[in-house]
Short mmCIF file of C-alpha atoms in Angstrom, two decimals:
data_model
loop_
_atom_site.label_atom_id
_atom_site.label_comp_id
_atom_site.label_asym_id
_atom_site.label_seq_id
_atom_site.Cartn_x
_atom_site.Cartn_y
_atom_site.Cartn_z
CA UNK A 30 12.52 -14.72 -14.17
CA UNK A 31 9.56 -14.28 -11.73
CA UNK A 32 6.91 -16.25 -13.85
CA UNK A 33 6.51 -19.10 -11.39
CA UNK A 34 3.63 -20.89 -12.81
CA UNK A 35 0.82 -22.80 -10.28
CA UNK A 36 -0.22 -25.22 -12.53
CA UNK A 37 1.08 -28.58 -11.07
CA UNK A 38 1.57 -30.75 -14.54
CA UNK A 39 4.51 -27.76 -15.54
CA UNK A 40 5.66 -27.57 -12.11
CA UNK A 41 6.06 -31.91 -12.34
CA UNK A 42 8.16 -31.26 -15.86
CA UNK A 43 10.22 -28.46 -14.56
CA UNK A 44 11.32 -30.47 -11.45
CA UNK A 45 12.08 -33.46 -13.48
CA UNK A 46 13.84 -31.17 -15.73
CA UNK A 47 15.39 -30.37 -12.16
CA UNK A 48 16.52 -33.80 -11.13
CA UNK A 49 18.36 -34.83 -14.33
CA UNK A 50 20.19 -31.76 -14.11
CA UNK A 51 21.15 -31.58 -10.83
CA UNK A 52 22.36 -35.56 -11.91
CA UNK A 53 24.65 -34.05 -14.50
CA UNK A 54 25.55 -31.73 -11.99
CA UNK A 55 26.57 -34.69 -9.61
CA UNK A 56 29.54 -35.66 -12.35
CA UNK A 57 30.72 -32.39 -13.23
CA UNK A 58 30.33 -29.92 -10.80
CA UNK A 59 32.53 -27.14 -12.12
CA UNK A 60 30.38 -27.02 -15.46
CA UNK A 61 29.18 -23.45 -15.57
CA UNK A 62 26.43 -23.84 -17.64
CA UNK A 63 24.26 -26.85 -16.11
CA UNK A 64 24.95 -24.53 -12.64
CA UNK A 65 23.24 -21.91 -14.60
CA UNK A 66 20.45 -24.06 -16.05
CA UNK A 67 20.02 -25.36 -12.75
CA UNK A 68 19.49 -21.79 -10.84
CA UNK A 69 17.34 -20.78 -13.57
CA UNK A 70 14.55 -24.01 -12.86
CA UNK A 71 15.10 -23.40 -9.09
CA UNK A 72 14.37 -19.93 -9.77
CA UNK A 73 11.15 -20.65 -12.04
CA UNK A 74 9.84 -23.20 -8.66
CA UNK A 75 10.31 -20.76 -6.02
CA UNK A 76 13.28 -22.47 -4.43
CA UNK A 77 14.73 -19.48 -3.35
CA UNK A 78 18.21 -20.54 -0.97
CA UNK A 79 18.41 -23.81 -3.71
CA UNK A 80 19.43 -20.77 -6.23
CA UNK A 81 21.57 -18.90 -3.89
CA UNK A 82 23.67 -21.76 -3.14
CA UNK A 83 23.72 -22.57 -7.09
CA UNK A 84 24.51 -19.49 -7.80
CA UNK A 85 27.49 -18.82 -5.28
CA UNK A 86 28.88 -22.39 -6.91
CA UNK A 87 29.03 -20.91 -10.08
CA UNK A 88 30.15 -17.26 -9.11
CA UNK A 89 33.16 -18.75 -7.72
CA UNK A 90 33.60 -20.19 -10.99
CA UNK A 91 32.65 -16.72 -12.87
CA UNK A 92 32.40 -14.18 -10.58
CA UNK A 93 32.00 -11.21 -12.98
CA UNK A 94 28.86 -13.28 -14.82
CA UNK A 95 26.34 -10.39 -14.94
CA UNK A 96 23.61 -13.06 -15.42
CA UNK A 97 24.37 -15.14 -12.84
CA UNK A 98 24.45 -11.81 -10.71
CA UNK A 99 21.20 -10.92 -12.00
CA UNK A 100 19.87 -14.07 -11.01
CA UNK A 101 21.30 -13.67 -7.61
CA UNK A 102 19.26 -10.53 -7.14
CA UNK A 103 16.37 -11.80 -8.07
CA UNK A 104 16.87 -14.35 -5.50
CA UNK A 105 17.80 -12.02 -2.78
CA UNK A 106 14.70 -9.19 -3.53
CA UNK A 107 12.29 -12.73 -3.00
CA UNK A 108 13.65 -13.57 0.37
CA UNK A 109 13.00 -10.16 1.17
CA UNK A 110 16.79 -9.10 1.05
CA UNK A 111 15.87 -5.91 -1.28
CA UNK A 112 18.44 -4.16 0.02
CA UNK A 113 21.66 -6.54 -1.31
CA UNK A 114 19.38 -6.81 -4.62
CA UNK A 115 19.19 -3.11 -5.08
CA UNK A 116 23.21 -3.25 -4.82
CA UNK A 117 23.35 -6.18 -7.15
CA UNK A 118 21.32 -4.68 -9.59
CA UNK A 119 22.58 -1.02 -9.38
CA UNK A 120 26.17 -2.18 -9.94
CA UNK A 121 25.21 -3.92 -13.06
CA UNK A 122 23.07 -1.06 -14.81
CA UNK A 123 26.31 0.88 -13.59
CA UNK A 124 28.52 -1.46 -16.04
CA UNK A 125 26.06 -0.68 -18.38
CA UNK A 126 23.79 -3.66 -18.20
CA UNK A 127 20.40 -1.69 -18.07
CA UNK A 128 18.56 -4.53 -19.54
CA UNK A 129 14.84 -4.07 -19.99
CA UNK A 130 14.97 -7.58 -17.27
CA UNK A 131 17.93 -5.93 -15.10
CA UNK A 132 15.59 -2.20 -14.77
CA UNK A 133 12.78 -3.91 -13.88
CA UNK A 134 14.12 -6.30 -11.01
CA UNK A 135 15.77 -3.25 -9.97
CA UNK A 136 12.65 -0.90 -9.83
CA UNK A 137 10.73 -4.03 -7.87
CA UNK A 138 13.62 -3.86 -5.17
CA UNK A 139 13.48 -0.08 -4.88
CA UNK A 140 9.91 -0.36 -4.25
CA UNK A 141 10.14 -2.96 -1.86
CA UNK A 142 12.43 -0.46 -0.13
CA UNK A 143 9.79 2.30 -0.18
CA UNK A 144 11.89 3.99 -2.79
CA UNK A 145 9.11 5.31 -5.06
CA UNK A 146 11.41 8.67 -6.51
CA UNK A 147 13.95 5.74 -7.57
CA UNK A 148 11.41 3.55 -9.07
CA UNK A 149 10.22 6.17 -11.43
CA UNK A 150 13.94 7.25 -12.40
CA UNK A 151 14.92 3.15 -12.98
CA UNK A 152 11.67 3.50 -15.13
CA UNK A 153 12.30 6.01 -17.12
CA UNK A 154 14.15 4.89 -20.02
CA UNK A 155 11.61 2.07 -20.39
CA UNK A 156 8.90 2.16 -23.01
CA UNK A 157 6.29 0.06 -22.05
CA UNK A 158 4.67 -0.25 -25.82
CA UNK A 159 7.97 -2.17 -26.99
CA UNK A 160 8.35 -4.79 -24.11
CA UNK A 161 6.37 -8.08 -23.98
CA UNK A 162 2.88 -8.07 -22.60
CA UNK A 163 3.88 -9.31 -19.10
CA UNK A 164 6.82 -6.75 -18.95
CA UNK A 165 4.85 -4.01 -20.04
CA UNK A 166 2.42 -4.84 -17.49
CA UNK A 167 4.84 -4.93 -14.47
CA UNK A 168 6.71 -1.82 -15.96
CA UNK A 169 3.11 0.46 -15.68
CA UNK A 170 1.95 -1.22 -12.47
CA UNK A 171 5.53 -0.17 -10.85
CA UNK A 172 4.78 2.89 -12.33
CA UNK A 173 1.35 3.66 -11.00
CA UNK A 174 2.14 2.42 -7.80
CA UNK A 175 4.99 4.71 -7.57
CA UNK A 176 3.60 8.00 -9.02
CA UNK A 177 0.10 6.93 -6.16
CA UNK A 178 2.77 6.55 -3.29
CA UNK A 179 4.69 10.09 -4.00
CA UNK A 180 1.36 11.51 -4.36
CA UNK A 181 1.10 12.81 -7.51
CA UNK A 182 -2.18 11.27 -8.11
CA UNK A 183 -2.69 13.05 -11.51
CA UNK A 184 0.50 11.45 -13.06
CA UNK A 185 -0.70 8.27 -11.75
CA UNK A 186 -4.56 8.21 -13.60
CA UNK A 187 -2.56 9.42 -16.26
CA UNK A 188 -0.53 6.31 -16.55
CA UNK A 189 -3.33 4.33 -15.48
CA UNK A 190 -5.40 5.47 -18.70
CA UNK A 191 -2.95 4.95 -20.97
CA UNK A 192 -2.31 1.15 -19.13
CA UNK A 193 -6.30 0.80 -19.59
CA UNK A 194 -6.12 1.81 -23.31
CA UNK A 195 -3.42 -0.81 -23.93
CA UNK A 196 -5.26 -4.16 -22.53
CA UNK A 197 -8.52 -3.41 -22.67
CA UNK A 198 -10.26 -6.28 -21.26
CA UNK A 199 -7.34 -8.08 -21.14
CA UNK A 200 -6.13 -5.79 -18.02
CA UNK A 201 -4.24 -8.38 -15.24
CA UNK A 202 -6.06 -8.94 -11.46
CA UNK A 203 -3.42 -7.09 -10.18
CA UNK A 204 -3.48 -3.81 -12.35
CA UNK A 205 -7.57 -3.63 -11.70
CA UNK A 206 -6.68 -3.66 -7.91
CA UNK A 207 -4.23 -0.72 -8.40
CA UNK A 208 -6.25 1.46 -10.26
CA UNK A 209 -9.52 1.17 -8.49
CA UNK A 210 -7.18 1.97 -5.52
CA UNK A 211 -5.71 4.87 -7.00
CA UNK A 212 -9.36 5.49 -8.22
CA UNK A 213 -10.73 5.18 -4.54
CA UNK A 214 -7.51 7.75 -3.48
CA UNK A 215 -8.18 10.55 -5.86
CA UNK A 216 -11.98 10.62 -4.82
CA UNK A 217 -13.15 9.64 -8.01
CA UNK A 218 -15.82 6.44 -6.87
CA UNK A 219 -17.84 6.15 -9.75
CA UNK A 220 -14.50 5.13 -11.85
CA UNK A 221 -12.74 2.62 -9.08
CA UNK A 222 -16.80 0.95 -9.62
CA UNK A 223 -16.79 0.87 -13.02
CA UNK A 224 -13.44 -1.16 -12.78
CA UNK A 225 -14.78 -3.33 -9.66
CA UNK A 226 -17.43 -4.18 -11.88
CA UNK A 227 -15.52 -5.14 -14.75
CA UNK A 228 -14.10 -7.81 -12.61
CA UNK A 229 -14.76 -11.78 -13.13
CA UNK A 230 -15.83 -13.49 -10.00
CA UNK A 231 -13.06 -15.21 -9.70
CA UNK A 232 -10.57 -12.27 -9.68
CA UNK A 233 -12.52 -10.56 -7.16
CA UNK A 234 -12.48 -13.45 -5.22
CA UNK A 235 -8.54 -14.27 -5.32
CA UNK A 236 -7.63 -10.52 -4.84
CA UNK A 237 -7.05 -8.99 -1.89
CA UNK A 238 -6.83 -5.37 -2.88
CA UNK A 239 -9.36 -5.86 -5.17
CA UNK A 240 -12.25 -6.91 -2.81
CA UNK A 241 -10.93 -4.54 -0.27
CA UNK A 242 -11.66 -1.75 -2.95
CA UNK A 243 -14.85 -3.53 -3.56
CA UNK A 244 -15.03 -2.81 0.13
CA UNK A 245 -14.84 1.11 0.18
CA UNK A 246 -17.14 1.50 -2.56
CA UNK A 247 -20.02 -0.87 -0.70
CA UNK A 248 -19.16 1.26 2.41
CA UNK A 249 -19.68 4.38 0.12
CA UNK A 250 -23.36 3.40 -0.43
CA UNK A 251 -24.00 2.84 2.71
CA UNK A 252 -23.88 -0.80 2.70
CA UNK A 253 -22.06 -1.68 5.70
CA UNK A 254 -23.07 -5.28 5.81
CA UNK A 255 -21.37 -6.38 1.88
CA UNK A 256 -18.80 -4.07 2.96
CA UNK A 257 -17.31 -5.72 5.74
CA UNK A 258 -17.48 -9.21 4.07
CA UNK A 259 -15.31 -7.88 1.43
CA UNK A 260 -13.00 -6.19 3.45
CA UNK A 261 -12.78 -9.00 5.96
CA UNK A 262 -11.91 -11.12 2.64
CA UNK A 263 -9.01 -8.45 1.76
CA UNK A 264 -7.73 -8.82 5.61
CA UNK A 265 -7.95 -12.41 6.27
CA UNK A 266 -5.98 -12.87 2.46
CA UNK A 267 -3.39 -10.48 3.04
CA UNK A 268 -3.51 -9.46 7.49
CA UNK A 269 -1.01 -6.73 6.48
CA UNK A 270 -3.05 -4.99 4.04
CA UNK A 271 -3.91 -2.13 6.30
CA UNK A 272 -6.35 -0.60 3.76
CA UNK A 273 -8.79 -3.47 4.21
CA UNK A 274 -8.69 -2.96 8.25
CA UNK A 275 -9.10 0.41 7.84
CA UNK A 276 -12.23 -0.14 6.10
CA UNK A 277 -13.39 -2.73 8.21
CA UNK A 278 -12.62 0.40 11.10
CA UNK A 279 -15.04 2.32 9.33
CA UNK A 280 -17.71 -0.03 8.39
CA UNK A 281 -17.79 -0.81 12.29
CA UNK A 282 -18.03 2.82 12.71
CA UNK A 283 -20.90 2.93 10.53
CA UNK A 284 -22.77 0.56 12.24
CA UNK A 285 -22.08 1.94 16.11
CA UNK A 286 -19.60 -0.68 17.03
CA UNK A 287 -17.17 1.54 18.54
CA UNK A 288 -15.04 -1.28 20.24
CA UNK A 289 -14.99 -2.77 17.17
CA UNK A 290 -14.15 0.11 14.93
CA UNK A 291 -11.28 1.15 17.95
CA UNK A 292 -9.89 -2.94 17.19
CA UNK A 293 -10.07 -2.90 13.49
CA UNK A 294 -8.00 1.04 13.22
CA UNK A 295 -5.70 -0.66 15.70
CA UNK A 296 -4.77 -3.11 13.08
CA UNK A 297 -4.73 -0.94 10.73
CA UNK A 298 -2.00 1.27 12.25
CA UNK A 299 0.00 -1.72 13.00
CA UNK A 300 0.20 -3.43 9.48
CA UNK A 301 1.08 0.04 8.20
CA UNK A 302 2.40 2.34 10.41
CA UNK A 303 3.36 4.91 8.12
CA UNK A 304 -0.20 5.53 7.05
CA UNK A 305 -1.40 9.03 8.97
CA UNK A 306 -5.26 8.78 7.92
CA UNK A 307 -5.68 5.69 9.93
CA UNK A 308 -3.71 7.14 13.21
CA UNK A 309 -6.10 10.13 12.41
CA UNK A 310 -9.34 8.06 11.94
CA UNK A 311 -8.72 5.43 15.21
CA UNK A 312 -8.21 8.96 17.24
CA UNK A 313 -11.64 10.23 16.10
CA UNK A 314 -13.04 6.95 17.29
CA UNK A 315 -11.24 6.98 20.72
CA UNK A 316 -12.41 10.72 21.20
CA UNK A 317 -15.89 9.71 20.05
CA UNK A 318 -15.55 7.00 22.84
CA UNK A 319 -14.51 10.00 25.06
CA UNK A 320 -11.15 8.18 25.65
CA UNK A 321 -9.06 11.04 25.27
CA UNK A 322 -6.02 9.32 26.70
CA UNK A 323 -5.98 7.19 23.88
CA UNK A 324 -6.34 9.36 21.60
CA UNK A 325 -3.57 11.05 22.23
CA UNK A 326 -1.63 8.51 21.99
CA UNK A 327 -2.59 8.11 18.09
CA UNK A 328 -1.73 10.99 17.61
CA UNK A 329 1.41 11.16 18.93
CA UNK A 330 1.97 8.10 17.32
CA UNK A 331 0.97 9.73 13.77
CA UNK A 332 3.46 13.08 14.88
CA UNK A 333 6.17 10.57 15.00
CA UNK A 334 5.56 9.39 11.29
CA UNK A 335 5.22 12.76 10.11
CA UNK A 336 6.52 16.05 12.18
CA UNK A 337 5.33 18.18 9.75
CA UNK A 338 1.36 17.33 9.18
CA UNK A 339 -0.70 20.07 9.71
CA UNK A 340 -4.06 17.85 10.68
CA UNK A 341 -2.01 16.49 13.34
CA UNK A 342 -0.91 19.28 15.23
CA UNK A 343 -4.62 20.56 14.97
CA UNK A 344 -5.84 17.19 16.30
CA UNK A 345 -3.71 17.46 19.05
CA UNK A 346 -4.75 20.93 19.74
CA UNK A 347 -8.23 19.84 20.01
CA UNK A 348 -7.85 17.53 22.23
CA UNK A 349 -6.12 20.29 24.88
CA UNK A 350 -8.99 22.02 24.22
CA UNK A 351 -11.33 19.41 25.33
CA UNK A 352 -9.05 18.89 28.45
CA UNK A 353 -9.38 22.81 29.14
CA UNK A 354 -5.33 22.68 28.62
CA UNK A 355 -5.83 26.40 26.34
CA UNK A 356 -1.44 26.26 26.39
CA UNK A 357 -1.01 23.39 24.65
CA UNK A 358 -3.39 23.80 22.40
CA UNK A 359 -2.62 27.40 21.83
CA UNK A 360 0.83 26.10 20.91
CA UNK A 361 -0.21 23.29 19.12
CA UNK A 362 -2.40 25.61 17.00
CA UNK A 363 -0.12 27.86 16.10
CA UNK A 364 1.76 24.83 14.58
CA UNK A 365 -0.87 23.62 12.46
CA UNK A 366 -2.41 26.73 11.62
CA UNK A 367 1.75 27.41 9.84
CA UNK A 368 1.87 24.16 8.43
CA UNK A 369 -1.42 23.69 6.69
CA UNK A 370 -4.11 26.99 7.79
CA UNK A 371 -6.69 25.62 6.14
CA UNK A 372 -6.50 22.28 8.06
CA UNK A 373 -10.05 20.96 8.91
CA UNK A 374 -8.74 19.75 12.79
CA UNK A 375 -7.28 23.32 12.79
CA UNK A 376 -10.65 24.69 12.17
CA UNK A 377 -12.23 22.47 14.79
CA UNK A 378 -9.23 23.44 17.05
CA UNK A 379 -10.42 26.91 16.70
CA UNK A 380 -13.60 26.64 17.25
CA UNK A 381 -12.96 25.15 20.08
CA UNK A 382 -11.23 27.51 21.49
CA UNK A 383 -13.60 29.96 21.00
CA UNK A 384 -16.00 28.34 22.63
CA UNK A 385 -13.74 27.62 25.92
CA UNK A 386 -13.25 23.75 25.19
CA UNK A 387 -15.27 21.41 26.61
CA UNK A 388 -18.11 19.63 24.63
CA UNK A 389 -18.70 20.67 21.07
CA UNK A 390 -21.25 21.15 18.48
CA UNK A 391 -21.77 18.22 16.67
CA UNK A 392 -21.92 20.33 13.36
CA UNK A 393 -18.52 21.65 13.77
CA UNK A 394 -17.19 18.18 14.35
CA UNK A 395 -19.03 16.65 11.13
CA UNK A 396 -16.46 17.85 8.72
CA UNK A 397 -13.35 16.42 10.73
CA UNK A 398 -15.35 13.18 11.07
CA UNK A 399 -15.82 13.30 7.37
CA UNK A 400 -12.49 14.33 6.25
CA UNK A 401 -10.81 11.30 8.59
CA UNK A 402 -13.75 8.73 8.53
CA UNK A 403 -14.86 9.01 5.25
CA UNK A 404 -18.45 10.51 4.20
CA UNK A 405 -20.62 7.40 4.16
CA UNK A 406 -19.55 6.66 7.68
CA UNK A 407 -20.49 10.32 9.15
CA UNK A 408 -23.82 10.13 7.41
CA UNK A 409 -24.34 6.51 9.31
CA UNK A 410 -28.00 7.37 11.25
CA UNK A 411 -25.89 5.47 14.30
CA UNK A 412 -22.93 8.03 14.12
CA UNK A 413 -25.36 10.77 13.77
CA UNK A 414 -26.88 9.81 17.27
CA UNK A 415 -23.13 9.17 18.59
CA UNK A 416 -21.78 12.41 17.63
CA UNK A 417 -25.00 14.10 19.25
CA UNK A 418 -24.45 11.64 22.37
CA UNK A 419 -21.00 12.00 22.85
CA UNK A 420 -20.53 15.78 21.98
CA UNK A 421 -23.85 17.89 22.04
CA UNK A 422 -24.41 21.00 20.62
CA UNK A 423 -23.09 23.81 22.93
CA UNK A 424 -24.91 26.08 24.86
#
């Protein structure tokens, strides 16, 4: 129902198609089934409100039509109403219309919501080997994006192999994005490459995940310069892909632009708040910048998110400890040493303690800087100096 096609000479037929209809229409406007033709081409261009007020004419005509209510959803989930969609749609899988069509549209509006446990359950029943190409394609990319979202990383390559397996060659722009992202996620580089490099030029080029991936793994080889013309291509394509300002954060990093790294992570965290490694990362930059204030702030910002992350707690230890506060970051220690004891800011926390706050070794901080900025970036020659400038080795 969502297979709006860009090339122009269909779109010309199907809003032809569209005018003599809606002509018919003109002389018998009760007729149920032109109103239904009718939603379905306005559907197929993108004329999202034409549909809804097609559709409400003919569900006052029929208003227990479960098509015409599925068609409504699908209307509502693209105007970014996912919410009444999700209703829609659950109330008709609850009348036992769980349609292949009807599952799908209603996994796409639970993941719009952010509702990645529902999108797996919707999914469930689904087996992606009987459904059409394009439906078995959106069926495992809803899957791998949901099983990467809760986490479960493992479940996720899983799925993504098998997805791999099944197209071959033939795998769609959007699923190479996805799994060189999941790829990128679970630490494993030399796979999210191979799939960057499987890529036409052309899909790499109209992708915006794609090049930002493309992105990471440049930055990863220590070629900041590639990098951040990638990653600026992810950004400027899609501003609130905060993945692709994230790594344009880092590739500024790399390179000892510290205002511009501090701009960049600000973006980040405002395209996707929710996201605690780039609250995490801009704070190592503001403390590497010695602006403490700010840093604080980001992490606050990143408690707020998430009450109960370890790394955050420690960060926020730390940074007492570098004020010579020794309460408040005795407390906050003793937070993030229960939550996660192993935490690498709990560790620096620690040590900082130990050593009566203050400046740091710059050894100590090297595996904080690496765990929140990423390894190519902390073995930049240009962070090297800044971490030796900013926070020299203790006496």
């Amino acid at each position: 129902m969502e297979s709006r096609t860009n090339n122009t000479a269909e779109q010309a037929a199907l809003q032809a198609r569209l005018g003599r209809l809606q002509g018919y229409l003109s002389g018998d406007a009760h007729n149920a089934h032109l109103l239904g033709d009718v939603a379905d081409l306005q559907l197929q261009l993108g004329r999202w409100d034409d549909a809804k007020a097609t559709l409400a004419q003919l569900l006052d005509l029929v208003p227990e039509d479960a098509q015409a209510r599925y068609r409504l959803a699908v209307a509502e989930r693209a105007l970014g109403q996912a919410e009444v969609a999700q209703l829609l749609l659950a109330a008709l899988v609850g009348e036992g219309h769980a349609h292949p069509a009807v599952l799908q549209e209603l996994a796409r509006s639970e993941a719009q919501l952010g509702r990645w446990d529902a999108v797996v359950k919707t999914l469930a029943p689904l087996d992606a080997t009987a459904l059409s190409t394009e439906e078995g394609d959106t069926v495992r990319l809803l899957r791998v994006r949901a099983l990467h979202h809760l986490g479960d990383l493992q479940s996720g390559l899983a799925e993504a192999q098998t997805w791999r397996q099944a197209r071959g060659p033939n795998l769609p722009t959007i699923g190479l994005a996805a799994l060189a992202t999941l790829h990128l996620d679970a630490e494993q580089l030399d796979a999210a490459a191979e799939l960057v490099a499987s890529a036409a030029p052309d899909q790499l080029a109209s992708n915006a995940e794609l090049a930002t991936a493309a992105g990471f793994i440049e930055l990863s080889r220590g070629r900041a310069d590639s990098a951040k013309a990638l990653l600026s291509q992810g950004a400027h394509q899609q501003p609130a892909l905060g993945r692709a300002h994230l790594g344009l954060g880092l590739a500024a990093a790399y390179t000892g632009d510290l205002s511009g790294a501090v701009a960049a992570l600000k973006a980040a965290t405002v395209a996707t708040p929710s996201h605690l490694g780039s609250w995490h990362a801009l704070a190592w930059m503001q403390m590497l910048n010695q602006d403490l204030i700010g840093a604080e702030a980001s992490l606050q910002a990143a408690l707020a998110q998430d009450a109960n992350f370890g790394e955050t707690h420690g960060g926020l230890a730390l940074l007492a400890a570098l004020r010579g506060d020794r309460e408040a970051a005795e407390r906050h220690l003793r937070t993030g040493t229960r939550l996660d004891p192993q935490g690498v800011n709990v560790t620096v926390a620690r040590v900082a303690l130990q050593q009566g706050g203050g400046q740091l070794d710059s050894r100590v901080l090297g595996p904080a800087l690496q765990r929140f900025m990423g390894l190519a970036t902390t073995q930049s020659p240009t962070m090297q100096s800044l971490m030796a400038r900013m926070m020299p080795r203790s006496r």
